[in-house]
């Protein structure tokens, strides 16, 4: 059963997200030069990630202000519930719109499985009273902003910046949070929820490293051939 008072702000965030994301996508598709499926695929992701990353900052500030004492974190409040609702809207509409406009960019793991799993996870943490902890973890969407910008505008692609943001948030900070919640937070469920996405982050980063190795070999071969 949902915690008392959780559904109204969550549903409001869901409604706001639905209106904002659909409106922005419609405007971009009709009035911009973003015409390829790859570019369109990152529009909603960029908007959503900027929103939830900014929303995470007050909770991140509180965490560091209290010397990483997770027992002093706010577990749930109206703002985090609204943010969760917004993110839920993104997950649904990215799938729904993507099926029509950029289906080719989805794969099973990073597309269908990821979004479906997170739709369930976000709703669960919201009604369970842990929405603020989830929004705190949304700082891990920072590297996705970098990735989205580079995917929409190829000349702005910065692999080193993406790697730095990814490692510092989705790996380093993630491990720190996992340790703190495992060691100090009274509800044992929370550290398990925090841990649930770490294997996927490791999988993504390992794929990125493999990609960079291929790019390096390709550039090295091209340089040798030009001599």
Coordinates of N, CA and C in Angstrom, one line a residue:
X1 N 0.8 -1.2 0.0 CA 0.0 0.0 0.0 C 0.9 1.3 0.0
X2 N 0.5 2.3 -0.8 CA 1.3 3.5 -0.8 C 1.3 4.2 0.6
X3 N 2.4 4.8 0.9 CA 2.5 5.6 2.1 C 1.5 6.8 2.0
X4 N 0.9 7.2 3.1 CA 0.0 8.3 3.1 C 0.6 9.6 2.5
X5 N -0.1 10.2 1.6 CA 0.3 11.5 1.0 C 1.3 11.3 -0.2
X6 N 1.6 10.1 -0.6 CA 2.7 10.0 -1.6 C 2.1 10.1 -3.0
X7 N 0.9 9.7 -3.2 CA 0.3 9.6 -4.6 C 0.0 11.0 -5.2
X8 N -0.6 12.0 -4.5 CA -0.9 13.3 -5.1 C 0.3 14.0 -5.7
X9 N 1.4 14.2 -5.0 CA 2.6 14.8 -5.7 C 3.2 14.0 -6.8
X10 N 3.2 12.6 -6.6 CA 3.7 11.7 -7.6 C 2.9 11.8 -8.9
X11 N 1.6 11.8 -8.8 CA 0.7 11.9 -9.9 C 0.8 13.3 -10.6
X12 N 1.0 14.3 -9.7 CA 1.1 15.6 -10.3 C 2.4 15.7 -11.1
X13 N 3.5 15.2 -10.6 CA 4.7 15.1 -11.4 C 4.6 14.3 -12.6
X14 N 3.8 13.2 -12.6 CA 3.6 12.4 -13.8 C 2.8 13.2 -14.8
X15 N 1.9 14.0 -14.4 CA 1.1 14.8 -15.3 C 1.9 15.9 -15.9
X16 N 2.7 16.6 -15.1 CA 3.6 17.7 -15.6 C 4.6 17.1 -16.5
X17 N 5.2 16.0 -16.2 CA 6.2 15.3 -17.1 C 5.6 15.0 -18.4
X18 N 4.4 14.4 -18.4 CA 3.7 14.0 -19.6 C 3.5 15.3 -20.5
X19 N 3.0 16.3 -19.9 CA 2.8 17.6 -20.7 C 4.1 18.2 -21.3
X20 N 5.0 18.3 -20.4 CA 6.3 19.0 -20.7 C 7.1 18.1 -21.8
X21 N 7.2 16.9 -21.6 CA 8.0 16.0 -22.5 C 7.4 15.9 -23.8
X22 N 6.1 15.7 -23.9 CA 5.4 15.6 -25.2 C 5.4 16.9 -25.9
X23 N 5.3 18.0 -25.1 CA 5.3 19.3 -25.8 C 6.7 19.6 -26.4
X24 N 7.7 19.4 -25.6 CA 9.1 19.6 -26.1 C 9.4 18.8 -27.3
X25 N 9.0 17.5 -27.2 CA 9.4 16.6 -28.3 C 8.6 17.1 -29.6
X26 N 7.4 17.5 -29.5 CA 6.6 17.9 -30.6 C 7.3 19.2 -31.2
X27 N 7.7 20.1 -30.4 CA 8.3 21.4 -30.9 C 9.6 21.1 -31.5
X28 N 10.4 20.3 -30.9 CA 11.7 20.0 -31.5 C 11.6 19.2 -32.8
X29 N 10.7 18.3 -32.9 CA 10.5 17.5 -34.1 C 10.0 18.4 -35.3
X30 N 9.2 19.3 -34.9 CA 8.6 20.2 -36.0 C 9.4 21.4 -36.4
X31 N 10.2 21.9 -35.5 CA 10.8 23.2 -35.7 C 12.4 23.2 -35.6
X32 N 13.0 22.0 -35.5 CA 14.5 22.0 -35.4 C 15.1 21.2 -36.5
X33 N 16.4 21.2 -36.5 CA 17.1 20.5 -37.6 C 17.4 19.1 -37.1
X34 N 16.9 18.7 -35.9 CA 17.2 17.3 -35.4 C 16.2 16.4 -36.2
X35 N 16.8 15.7 -37.2 CA 15.9 14.9 -38.0 C 16.3 13.4 -38.0
X36 N 17.5 13.1 -37.5 CA 17.8 11.7 -37.5 C 17.2 11.0 -36.3
X37 N 17.1 9.7 -36.4 CA 16.5 9.0 -35.2 C 17.4 9.1 -34.0
X38 N 18.7 9.1 -34.2 CA 19.7 9.2 -33.1 C 19.5 10.5 -32.4
X39 N 19.4 11.6 -33.1 CA 19.2 12.9 -32.5 C 17.9 13.0 -31.7
X40 N 16.8 12.5 -32.4 CA 15.5 12.6 -31.7 C 15.4 11.7 -30.5
X41 N 16.2 10.6 -30.5 CA 16.2 9.6 -29.4 C 16.7 10.3 -28.1
X42 N 17.5 11.3 -28.2 CA 18.2 11.9 -27.0 C 17.5 13.2 -26.5
X43 N 16.4 13.6 -27.2 CA 15.7 14.8 -26.8 C 15.1 14.7 -25.4
X44 N 14.2 13.7 -25.3 CA 13.6 13.5 -24.0 C 14.5 13.1 -22.9
X45 N 15.5 12.3 -23.3 CA 16.6 12.0 -22.3 C 17.3 13.2 -21.7
X46 N 17.7 14.1 -22.6 CA 18.4 15.3 -22.2 C 17.5 16.1 -21.3
X47 N 16.2 16.3 -21.6 CA 15.3 17.1 -20.8 C 15.2 16.5 -19.4
X48 N 14.9 15.2 -19.4 CA 14.7 14.5 -18.2 C 15.9 14.5 -17.3
X49 N 17.1 14.2 -17.9 CA 18.3 14.1 -17.1 C 18.7 15.5 -16.5
X50 N 18.5 16.5 -17.3 CA 18.8 17.9 -16.7 C 17.9 18.1 -15.5
X51 N 16.6 17.8 -15.7 CA 15.6 18.0 -14.6 C 16.0 17.3 -13.3
X52 N 16.2 16.0 -13.5 CA 16.4 15.2 -12.3 C 17.8 15.4 -11.7
X53 N 18.8 15.7 -12.5 CA 20.1 16.0 -12.0 C 20.1 17.3 -11.1
X54 N 19.4 18.3 -11.6 CA 19.2 19.5 -10.8 C 18.4 19.2 -9.6
X55 N 17.4 18.4 -9.7 CA 16.6 18.1 -8.5 C 17.4 17.4 -7.4
X56 N 18.4 16.6 -7.8 CA 19.2 15.9 -6.9 C 20.1 16.7 -6.0
X57 N 20.4 17.9 -6.5 CA 21.5 18.8 -5.8 C 21.2 19.1 -4.4
X58 N 19.9 19.5 -4.0 CA 19.7 19.8 -2.6 C 19.9 18.6 -1.7
X59 N 19.6 17.4 -2.1 CA 19.8 16.2 -1.3 C 21.3 15.8 -1.3
X60 N 22.0 16.0 -2.4 CA 23.4 15.8 -2.4 C 24.1 16.8 -1.5
X61 N 23.7 18.0 -1.5 CA 24.3 19.0 -0.6 C 24.1 18.6 0.9
X62 N 22.9 18.1 1.2 CA 22.6 17.7 2.6 C 23.4 16.5 3.0
X63 N 23.6 15.6 2.0 CA 24.5 14.4 2.3 C 25.9 14.8 2.7
X64 N 26.5 15.7 1.9 CA 27.9 16.1 2.2 C 28.0 17.1 3.4
X65 N 26.9 17.9 3.6 CA 26.9 18.7 4.7 C 26.9 17.9 6.0
X66 N 26.3 16.8 6.0 CA 26.2 15.9 7.1 C 27.3 14.8 7.1
X67 N 28.4 15.1 6.3 CA 29.5 14.1 6.3 C 29.1 12.7 5.9
X68 N 28.3 12.6 4.9 CA 27.9 11.3 4.3 C 27.1 10.5 5.3
X69 N 26.5 11.1 6.3 CA 25.6 10.4 7.3 C 24.3 10.2 6.7
X70 N 24.1 9.0 6.1 CA 22.8 8.7 5.4 C 21.6 8.6 6.4
X71 N 21.9 8.5 7.7 CA 20.7 8.4 8.6 C 20.1 9.8 8.8
X72 N 20.8 10.8 8.4 CA 20.2 12.2 8.5 C 19.6 12.7 7.2
X73 N 19.5 11.8 6.2 CA 18.9 12.2 5.0 C 17.4 12.2 5.1
X74 N 16.7 13.1 4.3 CA 15.3 13.1 4.2 C 14.9 11.9 3.3
X75 N 14.0 11.0 3.7 CA 13.7 9.8 3.0 C 12.6 10.1 1.9
X76 N 11.7 11.1 2.2 CA 10.7 11.4 1.2 C 10.1 12.8 1.5
X77 N 9.8 13.5 0.5 CA 9.1 14.8 0.6 C 8.4 15.0 -0.7
X78 N 7.6 16.1 -0.7 CA 6.7 16.4 -1.9 C 7.6 16.7 -3.1
X79 N 8.7 17.4 -3.0 CA 9.5 17.7 -4.1 C 10.1 16.4 -4.8
X80 N 10.6 15.5 -3.9 CA 11.2 14.3 -4.5 C 10.1 13.4 -5.1
X81 N 8.9 13.4 -4.5 CA 7.8 12.6 -5.1 C 7.4 13.2 -6.5
X82 N 7.4 14.5 -6.6 CA 7.1 15.2 -7.8 C 8.1 14.8 -8.9
X83 N 9.4 14.9 -8.5 CA 10.5 14.5 -9.4 C 10.4 13.1 -9.8
X84 N 10.0 12.2 -8.9 CA 9.9 10.8 -9.3 C 8.7 10.6 -10.3
X85 N 7.7 11.4 -10.1 CA 6.6 11.3 -11.1 C 7.0 11.8 -12.4
X86 N 7.8 12.9 -12.5 CA 8.3 13.4 -13.7 C 9.2 12.4 -14.4
X87 N 10.1 11.7 -13.7 CA 11.0 10.7 -14.2 C 10.2 9.5 -14.7
X88 N 9.1 9.1 -14.0 CA 8.3 8.1 -14.4 C 7.6 8.4 -15.8
X89 N 7.2 9.6 -15.9 CA 6.6 10.1 -17.2 C 7.7 9.9 -18.3
X90 N 8.9 10.3 -18.1 CA 10.0 10.2 -19.1 C 10.1 8.7 -19.5
X91 N 10.2 7.8 -18.5 CA 10.4 6.4 -18.8 C 9.3 5.9 -19.7
X92 N 8.1 6.2 -19.4 CA 7.0 5.7 -20.2 C 7.0 6.4 -21.6
X93 N 7.1 7.7 -21.7 CA 7.0 8.4 -23.0 C 8.2 8.2 -23.9
X94 N 9.3 7.9 -23.3 CA 10.5 7.6 -24.1 C 10.3 6.3 -24.8
X95 N 9.6 5.3 -24.1 CA 9.3 4.1 -24.8 C 8.2 4.3 -25.8
X96 N 7.1 5.0 -25.4 CA 6.0 5.1 -26.3 C 6.3 5.9 -27.6
X97 N 7.0 7.1 -27.4 CA 7.4 7.9 -28.5 C 8.5 7.2 -29.3
X98 N 9.4 6.6 -28.6 CA 10.5 5.9 -29.3 C 10.0 4.8 -30.2
X99 N 9.0 4.1 -29.8 CA 8.5 3.0 -30.7 C 8.1 3.6 -32.0
X100 N 7.7 4.8 -32.1 CA 7.2 5.4 -33.4 C 8.3 6.1 -34.1
X101 N 9.2 6.9 -33.3 CA 10.1 7.8 -34.0 C 11.6 7.4 -34.0
X102 N 11.9 6.5 -33.0 CA 13.4 6.1 -33.0 C 13.5 4.7 -32.5
X103 N 12.7 3.8 -33.0 CA 12.7 2.4 -32.6 C 14.1 1.8 -32.8
X104 N 14.8 2.2 -33.8 CA 16.1 1.5 -34.1 C 17.2 1.8 -33.1
X105 N 17.0 2.8 -32.3 CA 18.0 3.1 -31.3 C 17.9 2.3 -30.0
X106 N 16.8 1.6 -29.8 CA 16.5 0.8 -28.6 C 17.2 -0.6 -28.8
X107 N 17.8 -1.0 -27.7 CA 18.1 -2.5 -27.7 C 17.5 -3.0 -26.4
X108 N 17.6 -4.3 -26.2 CA 16.8 -5.0 -25.1 C 17.3 -4.5 -23.8
X109 N 18.6 -4.5 -23.5 CA 19.1 -4.2 -22.2 C 18.9 -2.7 -21.8
X110 N 19.5 -1.8 -22.7 CA 19.5 -0.4 -22.3 C 18.2 0.3 -22.7
X111 N 17.3 -0.3 -23.4 CA 16.0 0.2 -23.8 C 14.9 -0.4 -23.1
X112 N 14.3 -1.4 -23.6 CA 13.1 -2.0 -23.1 C 13.3 -2.5 -21.6
X113 N 14.3 -3.3 -21.4 CA 14.5 -3.8 -20.0 C 14.7 -2.7 -19.0
X114 N 15.6 -1.8 -19.3 CA 16.0 -0.7 -18.4 C 14.8 0.1 -18.1
X115 N 14.0 0.5 -19.1 CA 12.9 1.4 -18.9 C 11.8 0.7 -18.1
X116 N 11.5 -0.5 -18.5 CA 10.4 -1.3 -17.8 C 10.8 -1.5 -16.3
X117 N 12.0 -1.9 -16.1 CA 12.5 -2.1 -14.7 C 12.4 -0.8 -13.9
X118 N 12.8 0.3 -14.5 CA 12.8 1.5 -13.7 C 11.4 2.1 -13.5
X119 N 10.5 1.8 -14.4 CA 9.1 2.2 -14.2 C 8.6 1.6 -12.9
X120 N 8.9 0.3 -12.7 CA 8.5 -0.4 -11.5 C 9.2 0.1 -10.3
X121 N 10.5 0.3 -10.5 CA 11.4 0.7 -9.4 C 11.0 2.1 -8.9
X122 N 10.8 3.1 -9.8 CA 10.5 4.4 -9.4 C 9.2 4.5 -8.6
X123 N 8.2 3.8 -9.2 CA 6.9 3.7 -8.5 C 7.0 3.1 -7.1
X124 N 7.8 2.1 -7.0 CA 8.0 1.4 -5.7 C 8.6 2.3 -4.7
X125 N 9.7 2.9 -5.0 CA 10.4 3.7 -4.1 C 9.6 4.9 -3.7
X126 N 8.7 5.4 -4.6 CA 7.9 6.6 -4.3 C 6.8 6.2 -3.3
X127 N 6.1 5.1 -3.5 CA 5.1 4.7 -2.6 C 5.6 4.1 -1.3
X128 N 6.9 3.7 -1.3 CA 7.5 3.1 -0.1 C 8.1 4.1 0.9
X129 N 8.1 5.4 0.4 CA 8.7 6.4 1.3 C 10.2 6.7 1.1
X130 N 10.7 6.4 0.0 CA 12.1 6.6 -0.3 C 12.4 7.4 -1.5
X131 N 11.5 8.3 -1.9 CA 11.6 9.0 -3.1 C 12.8 10.0 -3.0
X132 N 13.1 10.6 -1.9 CA 14.2 11.5 -1.8 C 15.6 10.8 -1.9
X133 N 15.6 9.6 -1.5 CA 16.9 8.8 -1.6 C 17.1 8.5 -3.1
X134 N 16.0 8.2 -3.8 CA 16.1 7.9 -5.2 C 16.5 9.2 -6.0
X135 N 15.9 10.3 -5.6 CA 16.3 11.6 -6.3 C 17.8 11.9 -6.0
X136 N 18.2 11.7 -4.8 CA 19.6 11.9 -4.5 C 20.5 11.1 -5.5
X137 N 20.1 9.9 -5.8 CA 20.9 9.0 -6.7 C 20.8 9.5 -8.1
X138 N 19.9 10.4 -8.4 CA 19.7 11.0 -9.8 C 20.9 11.8 -10.2
X139 N 21.8 12.2 -9.3 CA 23.0 12.9 -9.7 C 23.8 12.0 -10.6
X140 N 23.5 10.7 -10.6 CA 24.2 9.8 -11.5 C 23.7 9.9 -13.0
X141 N 22.7 10.8 -13.2 CA 22.3 11.1 -14.6 C 23.2 12.2 -15.2
X142 N 24.1 12.7 -14.4 CA 25.0 13.7 -15.0 C 25.7 13.3 -16.2
X143 N 26.3 12.1 -16.3 CA 27.0 11.7 -17.5 C 26.1 11.5 -18.7
X144 N 24.8 11.2 -18.4 CA 23.9 11.0 -19.5 C 23.6 12.4 -20.2
X145 N 23.7 13.5 -19.4 CA 23.6 14.8 -20.0 C 24.7 15.0 -21.0
X146 N 25.9 14.7 -20.6 CA 27.1 14.8 -21.5 C 26.9 14.0 -22.7
X147 N 26.4 12.7 -22.5 CA 26.3 11.8 -23.6 C 25.2 12.3 -24.6
X148 N 24.1 12.9 -24.0 CA 23.0 13.4 -24.9 C 23.4 14.5 -25.7
X149 N 24.2 15.5 -25.1 CA 24.7 16.6 -25.9 C 25.6 16.2 -27.0
X150 N 26.5 15.2 -26.7 CA 27.4 14.7 -27.8 C 26.7 13.9 -28.8
X151 N 25.6 13.3 -28.5 CA 24.8 12.5 -29.5 C 24.0 13.4 -30.4
X152 N 23.4 14.5 -29.8 CA 22.6 15.4 -30.6 C 23.5 16.3 -31.5
X153 N 24.6 16.8 -30.9 CA 25.6 17.6 -31.6 C 26.9 16.9 -31.6
X154 N 27.3 16.3 -32.7 CA 28.5 15.5 -32.7 C 29.7 16.3 -32.4
X155 N 29.8 17.5 -32.8 CA 31.0 18.3 -32.6 C 31.2 18.7 -31.1
X156 N 30.1 18.4 -30.3 CA 30.3 18.7 -28.9 C 30.6 17.4 -28.1
X157 N 30.8 16.3 -28.8 CA 31.1 15.1 -28.1 C 32.4 15.1 -27.4
X158 N 32.4 14.8 -26.1 CA 33.6 14.8 -25.3 C 33.7 13.5 -24.5
X159 N 34.4 12.5 -25.0 CA 34.4 11.2 -24.4 C 35.1 11.3 -23.0
X160 N 36.1 12.1 -22.9 CA 36.8 12.2 -21.6 C 35.9 12.8 -20.6
X161 N 35.1 13.8 -20.9 CA 34.2 14.4 -20.0 C 33.1 13.4 -19.5
X162 N 32.6 12.6 -20.5 CA 31.6 11.6 -20.2 C 32.2 10.5 -19.3
X163 N 33.4 10.1 -19.6 CA 34.1 9.1 -18.8 C 34.3 9.6 -17.3
X164 N 34.7 10.8 -17.2 CA 35.0 11.4 -15.9 C 33.7 11.5 -15.1
X165 N 32.6 12.0 -15.7 CA 31.4 12.1 -15.0 C 30.8 10.7 -14.6
X166 N 30.9 9.8 -15.6 CA 30.4 8.4 -15.3 C 31.1 7.8 -14.2
X167 N 32.5 7.8 -14.2 CA 33.2 7.1 -13.2 C 33.0 7.8 -11.8
X168 N 32.9 9.1 -11.8 CA 32.8 9.8 -10.5 C 31.4 9.6 -9.9
X169 N 30.4 9.5 -10.7 CA 29.0 9.4 -10.2 C 28.5 7.9 -10.1
X170 N 28.5 7.3 -11.3 CA 27.9 6.0 -11.4 C 28.7 4.8 -10.8
X171 N 30.0 5.1 -10.6 CA 30.8 4.1 -10.1 C 31.4 4.5 -8.7
X172 N 32.1 5.6 -8.6 CA 32.7 5.9 -7.3 C 31.7 6.4 -6.3
X173 N 30.9 7.3 -6.6 CA 29.8 7.8 -5.7 C 28.8 6.6 -5.4
X174 N 28.5 5.9 -6.4 CA 27.6 4.8 -6.3 C 28.1 3.8 -5.2
X175 N 29.4 3.4 -5.3 CA 30.0 2.5 -4.3 C 30.0 3.1 -2.9
X176 N 30.3 4.4 -2.8 CA 30.3 5.1 -1.5 C 28.9 5.1 -0.9
X177 N 27.9 5.4 -1.7 CA 26.5 5.4 -1.2 C 26.1 4.0 -0.8
X178 N 26.5 3.0 -1.6 CA 26.2 1.6 -1.3 C 26.8 1.2 0.1
X179 N 28.0 1.6 0.3 CA 28.7 1.2 1.5 C 28.0 1.9 2.7
X180 N 27.7 3.2 2.5 CA 27.1 4.0 3.6 C 25.7 3.4 4.0
X181 N 24.9 3.1 3.0 CA 23.6 2.6 3.2 C 23.6 1.2 3.8
X182 N 24.6 0.4 3.3 CA 24.7 -0.9 3.8 C 25.2 -0.9 5.3
X183 N 26.1 0.0 5.6 CA 26.7 0.0 7.0 C 25.8 0.7 8.0
X184 N 25.1 1.7 7.6 CA 24.5 2.6 8.6 C 23.0 2.8 8.5
X185 N 22.4 2.5 7.3 CA 20.9 2.8 7.2 C 20.1 1.7 7.8
X186 N 19.1 2.0 8.7 CA 18.4 1.0 9.4 C 17.6 0.1 8.5
X187 N 17.0 0.6 7.5 CA 16.2 -0.3 6.6 C 17.1 -1.0 5.6
X188 N 17.2 -2.3 5.7 CA 18.1 -3.1 4.9 C 17.7 -3.2 3.5
X189 N 16.5 -2.8 3.2 CA 16.0 -2.9 1.8 C 16.7 -1.8 1.0
X190 N 17.1 -0.7 1.6 CA 17.6 0.5 0.8 C 18.9 0.2 0.1
X191 N 19.8 -0.5 0.8 CA 21.1 -0.7 0.2 C 21.0 -1.7 -0.9
X192 N 20.0 -2.6 -0.9 CA 19.7 -3.5 -2.0 C 19.2 -2.8 -3.2
X193 N 18.3 -1.8 -2.9 CA 17.8 -1.0 -4.1 C 19.0 -0.2 -4.7
X194 N 19.8 0.4 -3.8 CA 21.0 1.2 -4.3 C 21.9 0.3 -5.2
X195 N 22.0 -1.0 -4.7 CA 22.9 -1.9 -5.4 C 22.4 -2.4 -6.7
X196 N 21.1 -2.3 -6.9 CA 20.4 -3.0 -8.0 C 20.9 -2.5 -9.4
X197 N 21.3 -1.2 -9.5 CA 21.7 -0.7 -10.7 C 23.2 -0.7 -11.0
X198 N 24.0 -1.1 -9.9 CA 25.4 -1.1 -10.1 C 25.9 -2.0 -11.2
X199 N 25.4 -3.3 -11.2 CA 25.9 -4.2 -12.3 C 25.6 -3.6 -13.7
X200 N 24.5 -2.9 -13.9 CA 24.3 -2.3 -15.2 C 25.3 -1.1 -15.5
X201 N 25.6 -0.4 -14.5 CA 26.6 0.7 -14.6 C 28.0 0.1 -15.0
X202 N 28.3 -1.0 -14.4 CA 29.6 -1.6 -14.7 C 29.6 -2.1 -16.1
X203 N 28.5 -2.7 -16.5 CA 28.3 -3.2 -17.9 C 28.5 -2.1 -18.9
X204 N 27.8 -1.0 -18.6 CA 27.9 0.2 -19.6 C 29.3 0.7 -19.7
X205 N 29.9 0.8 -18.5 CA 31.3 1.4 -18.5 C 32.3 0.5 -19.2
X206 N 32.1 -0.8 -19.0 CA 33.0 -1.8 -19.7 C 32.8 -1.7 -21.2
X207 N 31.6 -1.5 -21.6 CA 31.3 -1.4 -23.1 C 32.0 -0.1 -23.6
X208 N 31.9 1.0 -22.8 CA 32.5 2.3 -23.2 C 34.0 2.1 -23.3
X209 N 34.7 1.4 -22.4 CA 36.1 1.2 -22.4 C 36.5 0.4 -23.7
X210 N 35.7 -0.6 -24.0 CA 35.9 -1.4 -25.2 C 35.8 -0.6 -26.5
X211 N 34.8 0.3 -26.4 CA 34.6 1.2 -27.6 C 35.8 2.1 -27.8
X212 N 36.3 2.7 -26.7 CA 37.4 3.6 -26.7 C 38.7 2.9 -27.2
X213 N 38.8 1.6 -26.9 CA 40.0 0.8 -27.4 C 39.9 0.6 -28.9
X214 N 38.6 0.4 -29.4 CA 38.4 0.2 -30.8 C 38.7 1.5 -31.5
X215 N 38.3 2.6 -31.0 CA 38.5 3.9 -31.6 C 40.0 4.2 -31.6
X216 N 40.7 3.9 -30.5 CA 42.2 4.2 -30.5 C 42.9 3.4 -31.5
X217 N 42.5 2.1 -31.6 CA 43.2 1.2 -32.6 C 42.9 1.7 -34.0
X218 N 41.7 2.2 -34.3 CA 41.3 2.6 -35.6 C 42.1 3.9 -36.0
X219 N 42.3 4.8 -35.0 CA 43.0 6.0 -35.2 C 44.5 5.7 -35.4
X220 N 45.0 4.8 -34.6 CA 46.4 4.4 -34.7 C 46.7 3.8 -36.1
X221 N 45.8 3.0 -36.6 CA 46.0 2.3 -37.9 C 45.9 3.4 -39.0
X222 N 45.0 4.3 -38.8 CA 44.8 5.4 -39.9 C 46.1 6.3 -39.9
X223 N 46.7 6.5 -38.7 CA 47.9 7.3 -38.7 C 49.1 6.6 -39.3
X224 N 49.2 5.3 -39.1 CA 50.2 4.5 -39.7 C 50.1 4.4 -41.3
X225 N 48.8 4.3 -41.7 CA 48.6 4.3 -43.2 C 48.8 5.6 -43.9
X226 N 48.8 6.7 -43.1 CA 49.0 8.0 -43.7 C 50.5 8.4 -43.8
X227 N 51.3 7.6 -43.2 CA 52.8 7.8 -43.3 C 53.3 7.5 -44.6

